[in-house]
């Protein structure tokens, strides 16, 4: 009897240790990779369209080379971006060197999810507000760099961003007064 209780206790302890290790490993799967110091944008730089943030002189911004693991229902934050020429997205999209209409459902993904361009021109399914929409991945929301001309003097993206055109927001039926940052899930289509 004593050996049975001891065996069960040892098994429970081993299972707890394994679970703790697995959870700890998952939580540590994507840690910050560094930081950059913000600089003040030159006059006329940093397009504040869609409530885009502009870098602040001396502020430290966290950088990431990874994103949380992709699942069938990956949690993320939907942000608003204009992929049109002259929009707050800056230059042409990374995947096809083109600009895209705000009326087209397109997105940029944080660096880890962008995966060096592996998702370029593929569709993802975004779900929120009881609706889903397919959107084409056309750009990277850079989590490793920012606060420079190439990034329109905007800070690095957090590691959990799906940066979307107005068409995506409209398709999800999200009221315009809630546009900006919105909790969503997404998956590869």
Coordinates of C-alpha atoms in Angstrom, one line a residue:
X1 CA 0.0 0.0 0.0
X2 CA 2.8 2.4 1.0
X3 CA 4.6 1.7 -2.3
X4 CA 1.4 2.3 -4.3
X5 CA 0.9 5.7 -2.7
X6 CA 4.5 6.6 -3.1
X7 CA 4.4 5.5 -6.8
X8 CA 1.3 7.6 -7.4
X9 CA 2.9 10.6 -5.7
X10 CA 6.0 10.2 -7.8
X11 CA 4.0 9.9 -11.0
X12 CA 1.9 13.0 -10.1
X13 CA 5.1 14.9 -9.3
X14 CA 6.7 13.8 -12.6
X15 CA 3.5 14.8 -14.6
X16 CA 3.5 18.2 -12.8
X17 CA 7.1 18.8 -13.6
X18 CA 6.6 17.9 -17.3
X19 CA 3.6 20.1 -17.6
X20 CA 5.4 23.0 -15.9
X21 CA 8.4 22.5 -18.2
X22 CA 6.2 22.4 -21.3
X23 CA 4.2 25.5 -20.3
X24 CA 7.4 27.3 -19.4
X25 CA 9.0 26.4 -22.7
X26 CA 5.9 27.7 -24.6
X27 CA 5.9 30.9 -22.7
X28 CA 9.6 31.4 -23.4
X29 CA 9.3 30.4 -27.1
X30 CA 9.3 34.1 -28.1
X31 CA 11.3 36.5 -25.9
X32 CA 12.4 40.0 -26.9
X33 CA 15.5 40.0 -29.0
X34 CA 16.7 43.5 -28.0
X35 CA 15.7 47.1 -28.2
X36 CA 16.3 50.2 -30.2
X37 CA 16.3 53.8 -29.1
X38 CA 13.8 56.1 -30.8
X39 CA 14.8 59.2 -32.7
X40 CA 12.6 62.2 -33.4
X41 CA 11.3 62.1 -37.0
X42 CA 12.5 64.9 -39.3
X43 CA 9.9 67.5 -40.1
X44 CA 7.2 66.2 -42.4
X45 CA 8.2 62.5 -41.8
X46 CA 6.1 59.8 -40.0
X47 CA 2.6 59.7 -41.5
X48 CA 0.1 59.7 -38.5
X49 CA -2.8 58.4 -40.7
X50 CA -4.8 55.6 -39.0
X51 CA -3.4 56.7 -35.6
X52 CA 0.0 55.4 -36.4
X53 CA 2.6 56.0 -33.7
X54 CA 5.7 58.0 -34.4
X55 CA 9.0 57.3 -32.6
X56 CA 9.8 59.4 -29.7
X57 CA 13.3 60.8 -29.0
X58 CA 15.2 58.6 -26.5
X59 CA 12.3 56.1 -25.9
X60 CA 13.4 52.5 -25.9
X61 CA 11.4 50.1 -28.1
X62 CA 11.4 46.3 -27.7
X63 CA 12.3 44.3 -30.8
X64 CA 11.5 40.7 -31.6
X65 CA 12.8 38.2 -34.2
X66 CA 9.9 35.8 -33.4
X67 CA 6.2 35.6 -32.9
X68 CA 4.0 33.3 -30.9
X69 CA 3.5 29.8 -32.4
X70 CA 0.9 29.6 -35.2
X71 CA -2.1 27.4 -34.4
X72 CA -5.5 26.9 -36.0
X73 CA -6.7 29.8 -34.0
X74 CA -3.7 32.1 -33.3
X75 CA -4.5 35.1 -31.1
X76 CA -3.3 38.4 -32.4
X77 CA -4.0 42.1 -32.4
X78 CA -5.5 43.6 -35.6
X79 CA -4.1 47.1 -36.4
X80 CA -5.1 49.4 -39.2
X81 CA -2.7 50.2 -42.1
X82 CA -2.9 51.9 -45.5
X83 CA -1.1 50.0 -48.2
X84 CA -1.9 52.7 -50.8
X85 CA 0.8 55.0 -52.2
X86 CA 1.2 57.9 -49.7
X87 CA -0.4 55.9 -46.9
X88 CA 1.0 55.3 -43.5
X89 CA 2.4 51.9 -44.6
X90 CA 5.4 53.7 -46.2
X91 CA 6.8 52.2 -49.3
X92 CA 5.5 49.4 -51.6
X93 CA 4.7 46.0 -50.1
X94 CA 7.6 43.7 -49.4
X95 CA 6.1 40.7 -51.1
X96 CA 5.3 42.1 -54.6
X97 CA 6.8 45.6 -54.5
X98 CA 3.3 47.0 -55.2
X99 CA 0.9 49.4 -53.5
X100 CA -2.5 48.0 -52.7
X101 CA -5.9 49.8 -52.5
X102 CA -7.5 50.2 -49.0
X103 CA -10.5 48.4 -50.6
X104 CA -8.5 45.2 -51.0
X105 CA -8.2 42.8 -48.1
X106 CA -4.5 42.7 -47.5
X107 CA -2.3 42.4 -44.4
X108 CA 1.2 42.7 -43.1
X109 CA 2.3 40.2 -40.4
X110 CA 4.8 40.6 -37.5
X111 CA 8.3 39.4 -38.4
X112 CA 8.0 35.9 -36.9
X113 CA 4.7 35.2 -38.6
X114 CA 5.9 36.7 -41.9
X115 CA 8.6 34.1 -41.7
X116 CA 11.1 35.6 -44.1
X117 CA 8.4 35.9 -46.8
X118 CA 7.2 32.3 -46.6
X119 CA 3.6 33.5 -46.3
X120 CA 4.0 36.1 -49.1
X121 CA 1.0 36.3 -51.4
X122 CA -0.8 33.5 -49.5
X123 CA -4.1 34.0 -47.8
X124 CA -4.9 33.9 -44.1
X125 CA -8.3 33.7 -42.4
X126 CA -9.0 36.4 -39.8
X127 CA -11.9 36.0 -37.4
X128 CA -13.4 38.5 -35.1
X129 CA -16.8 40.0 -34.2
X130 CA -18.5 36.8 -35.2
X131 CA -17.2 37.0 -38.8
X132 CA -14.3 35.8 -40.9
X133 CA -12.4 37.2 -43.9
X134 CA -9.6 36.0 -46.1
X135 CA -6.8 38.4 -46.6
X136 CA -3.6 38.2 -48.7
X137 CA -0.3 38.6 -47.0
X138 CA 1.6 41.3 -48.9
X139 CA 4.0 42.8 -46.3
X140 CA 6.0 42.4 -43.1
X141 CA 5.2 44.5 -40.0
X142 CA 8.8 44.7 -38.9
X143 CA 9.3 43.6 -35.3
X144 CA 13.1 43.9 -35.6
X145 CA 13.7 47.5 -36.8
X146 CA 12.0 50.9 -36.8
X147 CA 12.4 54.6 -36.1
X148 CA 14.1 55.2 -39.4
X149 CA 13.2 56.4 -42.9
X150 CA 12.6 52.9 -44.2
X151 CA 10.0 52.3 -41.5
X152 CA 8.4 55.8 -41.8
X153 CA 9.8 56.7 -38.4
X154 CA 7.4 54.3 -36.7
X155 CA 8.4 52.0 -33.8
X156 CA 9.0 48.3 -34.4
X157 CA 5.8 46.2 -34.5
X158 CA 5.0 44.1 -31.5
X159 CA 5.4 40.4 -32.2
X160 CA 1.6 39.6 -32.4
X161 CA 0.3 42.0 -35.1
X162 CA -1.9 41.5 -38.1
X163 CA -1.7 44.9 -39.8
X164 CA -4.7 45.1 -42.0
X165 CA -6.3 47.3 -44.7
X166 CA -9.6 49.1 -44.2
X167 CA -11.3 46.3 -46.4
X168 CA -10.4 43.7 -43.7
X169 CA -11.9 45.9 -40.9
X170 CA -15.1 46.5 -43.0
X171 CA -15.5 42.8 -43.8
X172 CA -15.3 41.9 -40.1
X173 CA -18.1 44.4 -39.4
X174 CA -16.1 46.2 -36.8
X175 CA -17.6 49.7 -36.1
X176 CA -15.2 52.4 -37.2
X177 CA -15.0 53.9 -33.7
X178 CA -13.4 50.6 -32.6
X179 CA -10.8 50.6 -35.4
X180 CA -7.1 50.8 -34.3
X181 CA -6.3 47.8 -32.1
X182 CA -8.7 44.8 -31.9
X183 CA -8.3 41.3 -30.6
X184 CA -8.6 38.7 -33.3
X185 CA -7.7 35.1 -34.2
X186 CA -6.1 34.1 -37.5
X187 CA -5.0 30.9 -39.3
X188 CA -3.4 30.0 -42.6
X189 CA -6.2 29.7 -45.1

